[in-house]
Short mmCIF file of C-alpha atoms and ligand atoms in Angstrom, two decimals:
data_model
loop_
_atom_site.label_atom_id
_atom_site.label_comp_id
_atom_site.label_asym_id
_atom_site.label_seq_id
_atom_site.Cartn_x
_atom_site.Cartn_y
_atom_site.Cartn_z
CA SER B 1 -0.10 -0.01 0.06
CA GLN B 2 1.03 3.39 -0.51
CA ARG B 3 3.11 5.21 2.52
CA PRO B 4 0.49 8.09 3.48
CA GLU B 5 2.69 11.05 1.58
CA GLU B 6 2.70 8.98 -1.51
CA ARG B 7 -1.02 8.85 -1.82
CA PRO B 8 -2.93 11.84 -3.75
CA ARG B 9 -4.12 14.29 -1.67
CA LYS B 10 -7.88 14.96 -1.42
CA GLN B 11 -8.16 18.51 -3.50
CA ARG B 12 -8.43 21.12 -0.70
CA LEU B 13 -10.79 24.02 -1.59
CA LEU B 14 -10.59 27.40 0.08
CA VAL B 15 -13.78 29.52 0.45
CA VAL B 16 -13.37 33.27 0.71
CA ALA B 17 -16.06 35.50 1.96
CA ASN B 18 -16.54 38.31 3.64
CA ARG B 19 -19.31 36.71 6.37
CA LEU B 20 -18.40 33.27 8.06
CA PRO B 21 -21.53 31.11 8.27
CA VAL B 22 -21.18 31.37 12.18
CA SER B 23 -21.85 34.58 14.09
CA ALA B 24 -20.70 34.77 17.65
CA VAL B 25 -23.53 36.90 19.69
CA ARG B 26 -22.62 38.50 22.89
CA GLU B 27 -24.87 37.41 25.52
CA GLY B 28 -22.78 39.31 28.57
CA GLU B 29 -19.64 41.08 29.68
CA ASP B 30 -17.06 37.89 28.48
CA SER B 31 -19.65 35.25 27.49
CA PHE B 32 -21.29 35.11 23.74
CA HIS B 33 -22.82 31.90 21.58
CA LEU B 34 -22.46 30.74 18.09
CA GLU B 35 -25.45 31.64 15.46
CA ILE B 36 -25.92 30.24 12.05
CA SER B 37 -25.39 33.89 10.12
CA VAL B 38 -28.26 35.22 7.59
CA GLY B 39 -28.42 35.97 3.79
CA GLY B 40 -28.16 34.41 0.56
CA LEU B 41 -24.44 34.36 0.93
CA VAL B 42 -24.39 31.99 4.03
CA SER B 43 -26.97 29.50 3.03
CA ALA B 44 -25.40 28.96 -0.57
CA LEU B 45 -21.92 28.35 1.56
CA LEU B 46 -23.74 25.92 4.04
CA ALA B 47 -23.93 23.70 1.18
CA PHE B 48 -20.28 22.65 1.17
CA ILE B 49 -21.09 21.14 4.60
CA ALA B 50 -22.67 18.00 5.15
CA PHE B 51 -25.58 17.84 6.85
CA VAL B 52 -24.75 17.03 10.65
CA ASP B 53 -26.48 17.53 13.71
CA ASP B 54 -23.93 19.86 15.23
CA LEU B 55 -23.74 21.94 11.80
CA ILE B 56 -22.12 24.63 14.30
CA GLN B 57 -19.52 22.81 15.36
CA VAL B 58 -18.44 21.81 12.38
CA ILE B 59 -18.61 24.62 10.39
CA THR B 60 -16.40 26.28 13.40
CA MET B 61 -13.64 23.81 12.99
CA ARG B 62 -13.62 24.26 9.33
CA CYS B 63 -13.09 28.15 9.21
CA ILE B 64 -10.76 30.37 9.70
CA PRO B 65 -11.52 34.12 10.45
CA VAL B 66 -9.70 37.04 9.14
CA PHE B 67 -9.35 39.98 11.75
CA LEU B 68 -10.44 43.39 10.71
CA ASP B 69 -10.58 46.48 13.37
CA GLU B 70 -12.98 48.70 13.99
CA GLN B 71 -12.07 51.66 11.02
CA ILE B 72 -11.61 49.42 8.12
CA VAL B 73 -15.00 47.77 8.59
CA ASN B 74 -16.35 50.83 8.57
CA GLN B 75 -14.52 52.27 5.55
CA TYR B 76 -14.90 48.77 3.99
CA TYR B 77 -17.83 47.01 4.56
CA ASN B 78 -20.02 50.09 5.70
CA GLY B 79 -18.47 52.25 3.16
CA TYR B 80 -17.31 50.77 0.00
CA CYS B 81 -19.04 47.62 0.03
CA ASN B 82 -22.56 48.39 1.20
CA ASN B 83 -22.87 52.35 0.50
CA ILE B 84 -20.91 52.30 -3.22
CA LEU B 85 -21.04 49.20 -4.66
CA TRP B 86 -24.13 47.42 -3.40
CA PRO B 87 -26.76 49.79 -4.43
CA LEU B 88 -24.89 50.88 -7.59
CA PHE B 89 -24.69 47.09 -8.63
CA HIS B 90 -28.25 46.99 -8.16
CA TYR B 91 -29.15 50.35 -10.03
CA LEU B 92 -29.99 52.54 -7.39
CA GLY B 93 -26.68 54.44 -8.29
CA LEU B 94 -23.73 56.37 -6.37
CA PRO B 95 -24.46 58.48 -3.30
CA GLN B 96 -25.41 62.09 -4.33
CA GLU B 97 -24.16 63.44 -1.28
CA ASP B 98 -21.74 66.99 -1.96
CA ARG B 99 -19.60 66.28 -4.98
CA LEU B 100 -16.38 67.12 -3.21
CA ALA B 101 -17.14 65.25 0.29
CA THR B 102 -17.97 61.89 -1.85
CA THR B 103 -14.73 62.29 -3.85
CA ARG B 104 -12.62 62.61 -1.08
CA SER B 105 -14.62 59.94 1.14
CA PHE B 106 -14.72 57.59 -1.79
CA GLN B 107 -10.89 57.60 -2.13
CA SER B 108 -9.94 56.52 1.57
CA GLN B 109 -12.74 54.31 1.24
CA PHE B 110 -11.68 52.28 -2.23
CA ASP B 111 -8.38 52.51 0.14
CA ALA B 112 -9.48 50.48 2.86
CA TYR B 113 -11.42 48.38 0.75
CA LYS B 114 -7.99 47.35 -1.14
CA LYS B 115 -6.63 46.87 2.35
CA ALA B 116 -9.13 44.91 3.78
CA ASN B 117 -8.93 42.59 0.37
CA GLN B 118 -5.04 42.59 0.72
CA MET B 119 -5.98 41.27 4.38
CA PHE B 120 -8.14 38.29 3.18
CA ALA B 121 -5.57 37.68 0.58
CA ASP B 122 -2.78 37.14 3.31
CA VAL B 123 -4.56 34.97 5.55
CA VAL B 124 -5.57 32.93 2.11
CA ASN B 125 -1.74 32.79 1.30
CA ARG B 126 -0.48 31.42 4.75
CA TYR B 127 -2.98 28.52 4.14
CA TYR B 128 -2.72 27.54 0.68
CA LYS B 129 -0.71 24.58 -0.32
CA GLU B 130 -0.05 23.96 -3.83
CA GLY B 131 -3.26 21.97 -5.61
CA ASP B 132 -5.77 23.90 -3.72
CA VAL B 133 -8.14 25.41 -5.42
CA VAL B 134 -9.73 29.15 -4.34
CA TRP B 135 -13.01 30.02 -4.67
CA CYS B 136 -13.70 34.04 -3.63
CA HIS B 137 -17.08 35.07 -3.20
CA ASP B 138 -19.07 38.33 -4.01
CA TYR B 139 -18.61 42.14 -4.34
CA HIS B 140 -16.67 42.46 -1.15
CA LEU B 141 -13.59 40.16 -2.79
CA MET B 142 -13.28 42.12 -6.36
CA PHE B 143 -9.73 42.78 -5.52
CA LEU B 144 -8.57 39.41 -4.12
CA PRO B 145 -7.76 37.49 -7.07
CA LYS B 146 -5.80 40.14 -8.48
CA CYS B 147 -4.00 40.03 -4.96
CA LEU B 148 -3.81 36.09 -4.74
CA LYS B 149 -2.12 35.92 -8.58
CA GLU B 150 0.44 38.56 -7.19
CA TYR B 151 1.07 35.94 -4.43
CA ASN B 152 1.31 33.08 -6.58
CA ASP B 153 0.53 33.41 -10.10
CA LYS B 154 0.25 28.83 -10.19
CA MET B 155 -2.80 29.57 -7.76
CA LYS B 156 -5.83 28.45 -9.18
CA VAL B 157 -8.42 31.40 -8.34
CA GLY B 158 -12.27 31.51 -9.35
CA TRP B 159 -14.31 34.73 -8.41
CA PHE B 160 -18.31 34.44 -8.02
CA LEU B 161 -20.92 37.82 -7.78
CA HIS B 162 -23.81 36.97 -5.83
CA THR B 163 -25.30 40.15 -6.66
CA PRO B 164 -26.40 41.60 -10.05
CA PHE B 165 -23.84 42.67 -12.24
CA PRO B 166 -25.09 45.87 -13.74
CA SER B 167 -25.09 47.19 -17.40
CA SER B 168 -21.73 48.70 -18.22
CA GLU B 169 -23.52 52.30 -18.39
CA ILE B 170 -23.96 51.75 -14.95
CA HIS B 171 -20.70 50.39 -13.93
CA ARG B 172 -19.14 53.26 -16.12
CA THR B 173 -20.08 55.85 -13.60
CA LEU B 174 -17.93 53.60 -10.48
CA PRO B 175 -14.65 55.95 -10.30
CA SER B 176 -12.34 52.95 -9.57
CA ARG B 177 -14.50 50.98 -12.70
CA THR B 178 -10.90 49.97 -14.14
CA GLU B 179 -8.91 48.70 -11.04
CA LEU B 180 -12.03 46.67 -10.34
CA LEU B 181 -12.31 45.05 -13.98
CA ARG B 182 -8.77 44.29 -14.28
CA SER B 183 -8.74 42.67 -10.63
CA VAL B 184 -11.71 40.35 -11.26
CA LEU B 185 -10.06 39.14 -14.76
CA ALA B 186 -6.97 37.90 -12.57
CA ALA B 187 -8.60 35.08 -11.74
CA ASP B 188 -9.11 32.36 -13.87
CA LEU B 189 -13.17 31.26 -14.06
CA VAL B 190 -15.82 34.40 -13.17
CA GLY B 191 -18.92 33.34 -12.52
CA PHE B 192 -22.83 34.84 -12.14
CA HIS B 193 -25.96 33.78 -11.52
CA THR B 194 -27.52 34.86 -14.66
CA TYR B 195 -26.58 34.89 -18.34
CA ASP B 196 -27.51 38.61 -18.91
CA TYR B 197 -25.11 39.73 -15.88
CA ALA B 198 -22.05 37.39 -17.35
CA ARG B 199 -22.78 39.28 -20.34
CA HIS B 200 -23.34 43.22 -19.00
CA PHE B 201 -19.79 41.91 -17.10
CA VAL B 202 -18.10 41.24 -20.90
CA SER B 203 -19.22 44.75 -22.38
CA ALA B 204 -17.95 46.48 -19.31
CA CYS B 205 -14.12 44.79 -19.73
CA THR B 206 -14.81 45.43 -23.98
CA ARG B 207 -16.07 48.94 -23.53
CA ILE B 208 -14.17 50.34 -20.78
CA LEU B 209 -11.28 48.40 -20.56
CA GLY B 210 -11.05 47.58 -24.78
CA LEU B 211 -10.53 44.30 -24.38
CA GLU B 212 -11.82 42.01 -26.67
CA GLY B 213 -15.28 39.58 -25.25
CA THR B 214 -15.41 35.75 -27.06
CA PRO B 215 -17.88 33.55 -26.34
CA GLU B 216 -15.98 32.02 -23.93
CA GLY B 217 -15.26 34.93 -21.94
CA VAL B 218 -12.53 38.08 -22.06
CA GLU B 219 -9.52 38.05 -23.94
CA ASP B 220 -6.35 39.88 -22.97
CA GLN B 221 -3.29 39.91 -24.54
CA GLY B 222 -3.92 36.06 -25.65
CA LYS B 223 -4.86 35.31 -21.72
CA LEU B 224 -8.13 34.10 -21.71
CA THR B 225 -10.58 34.79 -18.08
CA ARG B 226 -13.85 31.99 -18.63
CA VAL B 227 -16.99 34.16 -17.72
CA ALA B 228 -19.89 31.76 -17.27
CA ALA B 229 -23.66 31.74 -16.06
CA PHE B 230 -23.61 29.50 -12.78
CA PRO B 231 -27.62 30.19 -10.96
CA ILE B 232 -27.23 29.18 -7.64
CA GLY B 233 -29.85 26.90 -5.66
CA ILE B 234 -30.90 25.89 -2.10
CA ASP B 235 -30.41 22.59 -0.43
CA SER B 236 -33.79 21.33 -0.87
CA ASP B 237 -33.87 18.77 1.05
CA ARG B 238 -32.91 20.19 4.25
CA PHE B 239 -36.42 22.07 3.97
CA ILE B 240 -38.15 19.26 2.72
CA ARG B 241 -37.14 16.77 5.59
CA ALA B 242 -37.69 19.99 8.44
CA LEU B 243 -41.27 19.93 7.30
CA GLU B 244 -41.50 16.25 8.94
CA LEU B 245 -40.28 17.34 12.28
CA PRO B 246 -42.81 17.61 14.81
CA GLU B 247 -40.99 21.21 16.36
CA VAL B 248 -42.31 22.67 12.48
CA GLN B 249 -45.42 20.72 12.79
CA GLU B 250 -46.70 21.98 15.67
CA HIS B 251 -45.30 25.51 14.57
CA MET B 252 -47.46 24.48 11.54
CA LYS B 253 -50.68 24.13 13.74
CA GLU B 254 -50.27 27.22 15.75
CA LEU B 255 -50.23 29.19 12.53
CA LYS B 256 -53.30 27.50 11.19
CA GLU B 257 -55.23 28.46 14.43
CA ARG B 258 -53.89 32.18 14.82
CA PHE B 259 -54.72 32.43 11.25
CA ALA B 260 -57.81 30.43 10.44
CA GLY B 261 -60.46 31.65 8.11
CA ARG B 262 -57.64 33.74 7.12
CA LYS B 263 -55.47 33.84 3.39
CA VAL B 264 -51.77 34.23 4.17
CA MET B 265 -49.71 36.16 2.45
CA LEU B 266 -45.74 36.43 3.21
CA GLY B 267 -42.86 38.10 2.65
CA VAL B 268 -39.59 37.41 4.12
CA ASP B 269 -36.51 39.45 3.28
CA ARG B 270 -33.41 41.84 4.86
CA LEU B 271 -34.45 45.08 5.75
CA ASP B 272 -32.71 46.85 2.51
CA MET B 273 -34.02 48.99 -0.14
CA ILE B 274 -33.41 46.39 -3.05
CA LYS B 275 -36.22 44.59 -1.45
CA GLY B 276 -38.82 46.87 -1.94
CA ILE B 277 -40.76 46.09 0.80
CA PRO B 278 -42.27 49.84 0.99
CA GLN B 279 -43.41 49.33 -2.62
CA LYS B 280 -44.88 45.45 -1.60
CA ILE B 281 -46.75 47.31 1.45
CA LEU B 282 -48.52 50.29 -0.84
CA ALA B 283 -49.44 47.56 -3.38
CA PHE B 284 -51.04 45.50 -0.52
CA GLU B 285 -52.76 48.49 0.33
CA LYS B 286 -53.98 49.38 -2.93
CA PHE B 287 -55.50 45.57 -3.48
CA LEU B 288 -56.90 46.06 0.26
CA GLU B 289 -58.31 49.63 -0.92
CA GLU B 290 -59.90 47.88 -4.07
CA ASN B 291 -61.06 44.86 -2.51
CA PRO B 292 -63.52 45.64 0.31
CA ARG B 293 -64.16 41.87 0.23
CA TRP B 294 -61.07 40.48 1.21
CA ARG B 295 -59.98 43.10 3.94
CA ASP B 296 -60.97 40.44 6.95
CA LYS B 297 -59.70 37.30 4.95
CA VAL B 298 -55.85 37.98 4.42
CA VAL B 299 -53.46 39.01 6.16
CA LEU B 300 -49.96 40.20 5.22
CA LEU B 301 -46.68 38.84 7.09
CA GLN B 302 -43.71 40.79 6.75
CA ILE B 303 -40.56 39.48 8.45
CA ALA B 304 -37.82 42.15 7.55
CA VAL B 305 -34.75 40.90 9.17
CA PRO B 306 -32.48 43.80 10.33
CA THR B 307 -29.38 44.47 8.47
CA ARG B 308 -26.11 46.57 7.91
CA THR B 309 -27.45 48.70 10.51
CA ASN B 310 -25.16 50.74 10.58
CA VAL B 311 -25.70 51.95 7.11
CA PRO B 312 -27.64 55.80 7.20
CA ASP B 313 -29.94 54.77 4.05
CA TYR B 314 -30.70 51.45 6.16
CA GLN B 315 -32.00 53.49 9.41
CA LYS B 316 -34.28 55.41 6.97
CA LEU B 317 -35.59 52.36 5.34
CA THR B 318 -36.87 50.72 8.56
CA SER B 319 -38.38 54.08 9.78
CA GLN B 320 -39.76 54.68 6.41
CA VAL B 321 -41.57 51.30 6.36
CA HIS B 322 -42.89 51.61 10.12
CA GLU B 323 -44.62 54.34 9.10
CA ILE B 324 -46.46 53.05 6.34
CA VAL B 325 -47.00 49.60 8.03
CA GLY B 326 -48.60 51.86 10.84
CA ARG B 327 -50.47 53.94 8.85
CA ILE B 328 -52.23 50.38 6.93
CA ASN B 329 -52.55 49.33 10.03
CA GLY B 330 -54.39 52.25 11.36
CA ARG B 331 -56.85 52.71 8.27
CA PHE B 332 -57.76 48.90 7.70
CA GLY B 333 -57.36 47.32 11.30
CA THR B 334 -59.99 46.32 13.77
CA LEU B 335 -60.21 46.10 17.34
CA THR B 336 -59.49 42.44 16.90
CA ALA B 337 -57.27 41.70 13.93
CA VAL B 338 -55.15 43.74 11.81
CA PRO B 339 -53.94 43.21 8.11
CA ILE B 340 -50.07 43.23 8.12
CA HIS B 341 -47.87 41.65 10.88
CA HIS B 342 -44.68 43.30 10.32
CA LEU B 343 -41.47 41.35 12.52
CA ASP B 344 -38.09 43.21 12.42
CA ARG B 345 -36.13 40.30 12.92
CA SER B 346 -35.20 37.06 11.83
CA LEU B 347 -37.00 33.71 12.43
CA ASP B 348 -35.40 30.54 13.28
CA PHE B 349 -34.80 27.83 10.80
CA TYR B 350 -37.78 25.68 12.17
CA ALA B 351 -40.44 28.34 12.52
CA LEU B 352 -39.51 29.75 8.76
CA CYS B 353 -40.08 26.42 7.49
CA ALA B 354 -43.54 26.24 9.07
CA LEU B 355 -44.82 29.55 8.02
CA TYR B 356 -43.35 28.98 4.29
CA ALA B 357 -45.27 25.67 4.42
CA VAL B 358 -48.60 27.38 5.66
CA THR B 359 -48.03 30.18 3.41
CA ASP B 360 -51.20 30.79 0.13
CA VAL B 361 -49.10 33.48 -1.55
CA ALA B 362 -45.37 34.82 -0.95
CA LEU B 363 -44.14 38.18 -2.21
CA VAL B 364 -41.06 38.44 -3.32
CA THR B 365 -40.71 41.98 -5.05
CA SER B 366 -37.50 43.14 -4.85
CA LEU B 367 -36.33 46.02 -7.18
CA ARG B 368 -33.18 43.97 -8.13
CA ASP B 369 -31.76 40.90 -6.56
CA GLY B 370 -28.85 38.55 -7.13
CA MET B 371 -31.21 35.41 -7.22
CA ASN B 372 -33.13 35.70 -4.48
CA LEU B 373 -33.11 32.29 -2.40
CA VAL B 374 -36.25 33.07 -0.36
CA SER B 375 -38.50 31.93 -3.78
CA TYR B 376 -36.55 28.88 -3.62
CA GLU B 377 -37.40 28.35 0.16
CA PHE B 378 -41.02 28.77 -0.39
CA VAL B 379 -41.67 26.66 -3.28
CA ALA B 380 -39.38 23.76 -1.61
CA CYS B 381 -41.94 23.93 1.36
CA GLN B 382 -45.03 24.14 -0.50
CA ALA B 383 -45.16 20.47 -1.56
CA SER B 384 -49.06 20.06 -0.08
CA LYS B 385 -50.35 23.59 -0.48
CA LYS B 386 -49.00 24.24 -3.45
CA GLY B 387 -49.31 28.37 -3.19
CA VAL B 388 -48.38 30.86 -5.25
CA LEU B 389 -45.18 32.82 -5.67
CA ILE B 390 -45.62 36.24 -6.92
CA LEU B 391 -41.78 37.08 -8.24
CA SER B 392 -40.45 40.00 -9.37
CA GLU B 393 -38.62 40.30 -13.09
CA PHE B 394 -35.98 41.99 -11.32
CA ALA B 395 -34.43 38.71 -9.31
CA GLY B 396 -32.37 36.48 -10.48
CA ALA B 397 -34.73 34.04 -9.95
CA ALA B 398 -37.05 35.03 -12.44
CA GLN B 399 -35.40 33.54 -15.09
CA SER B 400 -35.21 30.42 -13.29
CA LEU B 401 -38.58 30.40 -11.46
CA GLY B 402 -40.45 32.55 -14.14
CA ALA B 403 -42.63 29.72 -15.66
CA GLY B 404 -44.61 28.76 -12.53
CA ALA B 405 -44.47 31.99 -10.94
CA ILE B 406 -46.74 35.13 -11.17
CA LEU B 407 -43.65 38.24 -12.83
CA VAL B 408 -44.66 41.21 -11.62
CA ASN B 409 -42.87 44.79 -12.26
CA PRO B 410 -42.94 45.75 -8.70
CA TRP B 411 -42.43 49.41 -9.58
CA ASN B 412 -45.96 49.05 -10.91
CA VAL B 413 -48.08 49.22 -7.56
CA THR B 414 -51.37 48.59 -9.83
CA GLU B 415 -49.85 45.54 -11.65
CA VAL B 416 -48.61 43.86 -8.29
CA ALA B 417 -52.09 44.77 -6.82
CA ALA B 418 -53.63 43.46 -9.60
CA SER B 419 -51.60 40.10 -8.84
CA ILE B 420 -52.61 39.71 -5.02
CA GLY B 421 -55.41 39.23 -6.62
CA TYR B 422 -55.60 36.81 -9.03
CA ALA B 423 -53.36 34.94 -6.73
CA LEU B 424 -55.79 35.10 -4.22
CA ASP B 425 -58.46 33.34 -6.48
CA MET B 426 -56.40 31.12 -8.39
CA PRO B 427 -58.12 27.83 -9.11
CA ALA B 428 -56.43 24.92 -7.69
CA ASP B 429 -55.38 23.05 -10.92
CA GLU B 430 -53.34 26.33 -12.38
CA ARG B 431 -52.14 26.75 -8.67
CA GLU B 432 -50.90 23.01 -8.79
CA LYS B 433 -49.27 22.97 -12.41
CA ARG B 434 -47.44 26.33 -11.62
CA HIS B 435 -45.91 24.62 -8.53
CA LEU B 436 -44.87 21.89 -9.84
CA VAL B 437 -42.71 23.02 -12.19
CA ASN B 438 -40.86 25.49 -10.23
CA PHE B 439 -40.89 22.32 -7.12
CA LYS B 440 -39.22 20.04 -10.06
CA HIS B 441 -36.91 22.84 -10.90
CA VAL B 442 -36.04 23.92 -7.23
CA THR B 443 -35.30 19.93 -6.23
CA THR B 444 -32.56 19.52 -8.97
CA HIS B 445 -31.10 22.42 -9.64
CA THR B 446 -29.43 22.61 -5.92
CA SER B 447 -26.72 24.41 -3.89
CA GLN B 448 -24.79 21.63 -4.21
CA GLU B 449 -25.08 21.30 -7.67
CA TRP B 450 -24.22 24.45 -8.19
CA ALA B 451 -20.59 24.57 -6.19
CA ALA B 452 -20.08 21.05 -8.10
CA THR B 453 -20.32 22.81 -11.61
CA PHE B 454 -18.58 25.62 -10.71
CA VAL B 455 -15.74 23.84 -9.15
CA SER B 456 -15.12 21.50 -11.47
CA GLU B 457 -15.16 24.17 -14.27
CA LEU B 458 -12.67 25.73 -12.37
CA ASN B 459 -10.69 22.76 -12.30
CA ASP B 460 -10.94 22.73 -15.97
CA THR B 461 -9.57 25.73 -17.02
CA ILE B 462 -6.09 26.27 -17.55
CA VAL B 463 -4.00 28.60 -15.10
CA GLU B 464 -1.51 30.41 -17.39
CA ALA B 465 1.28 30.33 -15.61
CA GLN B 466 1.35 26.55 -15.35
CA LEU B 467 1.07 26.72 -18.68
CA ARG B 468 4.26 28.72 -18.79
CA THR B 469 6.28 26.10 -17.09
CA ARG B 470 5.43 23.46 -18.98
CA GLN B 471 6.15 24.37 -21.73
C1 G6P A 1 -26.78 39.22 -0.23
C2 G6P A 1 -24.63 39.69 -0.28
C3 G6P A 1 -23.83 39.02 0.64
C4 G6P A 1 -24.23 39.17 2.25
C5 G6P A 1 -25.72 38.88 2.17
C6 G6P A 1 -26.18 39.36 3.60
O1 G6P A 1 -27.03 37.89 -0.24
O2 G6P A 1 -24.82 39.17 -1.71
O3 G6P A 1 -22.33 38.84 0.12
O4 G6P A 1 -23.68 38.33 2.87
O5 G6P A 1 -26.65 39.47 1.54
O6 G6P A 1 -25.33 40.50 3.80
P1 G6P A 1 -24.57 41.13 4.96
O7 G6P A 1 -23.82 42.41 4.75
O8 G6P A 1 -25.17 41.17 6.00
O9 G6P A 1 -23.56 39.80 4.70
#
């Protein structure tokens, strides 16, 4: 038999992301507990880890934190990532404050962004062993591929964007447009959720950098960076299995009793401008206004998970949403019931599954969204109810779940209000047909399959430096 050192080493995948899949939550002065973090990226990354009882323990064993000080976090995460790149990539434009101030803070935030990316690169480089494959995630780490290749040009590096990549006309307004594109192009494989995002990225490289776009990707002086679409999914079995658990069944029973005689509509979003929460609630108000017969027969449960609370725009959004919900409940509520239940917090996994399962109509009306996995999670939990999904045409998921969902333009409040009526009255056979197409998609295009496809394509790319050494 081979001695251990002669055996081919199992290939290691180093996944690099801004947020760890576990968060430390402070309990007291010196104590804290660990929780699974919230967000699309985290649910995707969980797919790498086999489902085991003590998920948290397994995750922590395999995680390596990158420590950033408060000042860097403020400039890099609150500033450059979430005040500049995030809104821009979702078509909300650059911040509109006083021009000079923006330019000045822009530069220091971009410097902090590069510094933070370099700190991630240092940690990766410390753990990297020859033969490892490195997968960088999202808009926080666009500078990372370049930093990694500077350390070691033989490193195999992939980069994946979880948000939309906007039209090149939007990207070109960004002062650091060139530097960011160039550093992403240092990767061997660049992935997006949809074909449109990949196309926008290639156009940005051809129009802004003057490079050549090919069906394979982008070419720069003979070096090809592969660019392709890899639509993400969820671990659908995890949701389907959870529905059988007594805890979930118990939650379902309570919810059914609580809302007996009323149809349940559901929204689950991080409290983010891109999710279109105010627009959704206004559409619901219009629906109630125009359909008095539904007023005491339907309830909207809106779970709004607080997020990025240090960024001023997010603080403004919270009070805006509270104001609208209060007004509508005042207008249409009775002494015993209100039309909107709005929660400013996340739910645990079991409560969430139960909620998905008892819902009649889910409202996913993002103004822009890279993919939106809430729509997938809802479909996975609807095997018996076969409820309706109302889905924004500006979510990446519209390209995969469009066949079964009712697609809407979230800016068009009249259209969304009409779709709510259509969904609530939809006959059972149409609901069933629509549900089945989407259920099939969600259970076959899983996050495991997404990750495996990306990594195998990354493995198939040829690292230029290795090619040169072999020649
Ligand atoms: C989106 C982004 C992720 C991010 C998540 C939660 O899904 O693409 O990268 O992790 O939102 O946002 P947060 O800022 O809390 O990590």
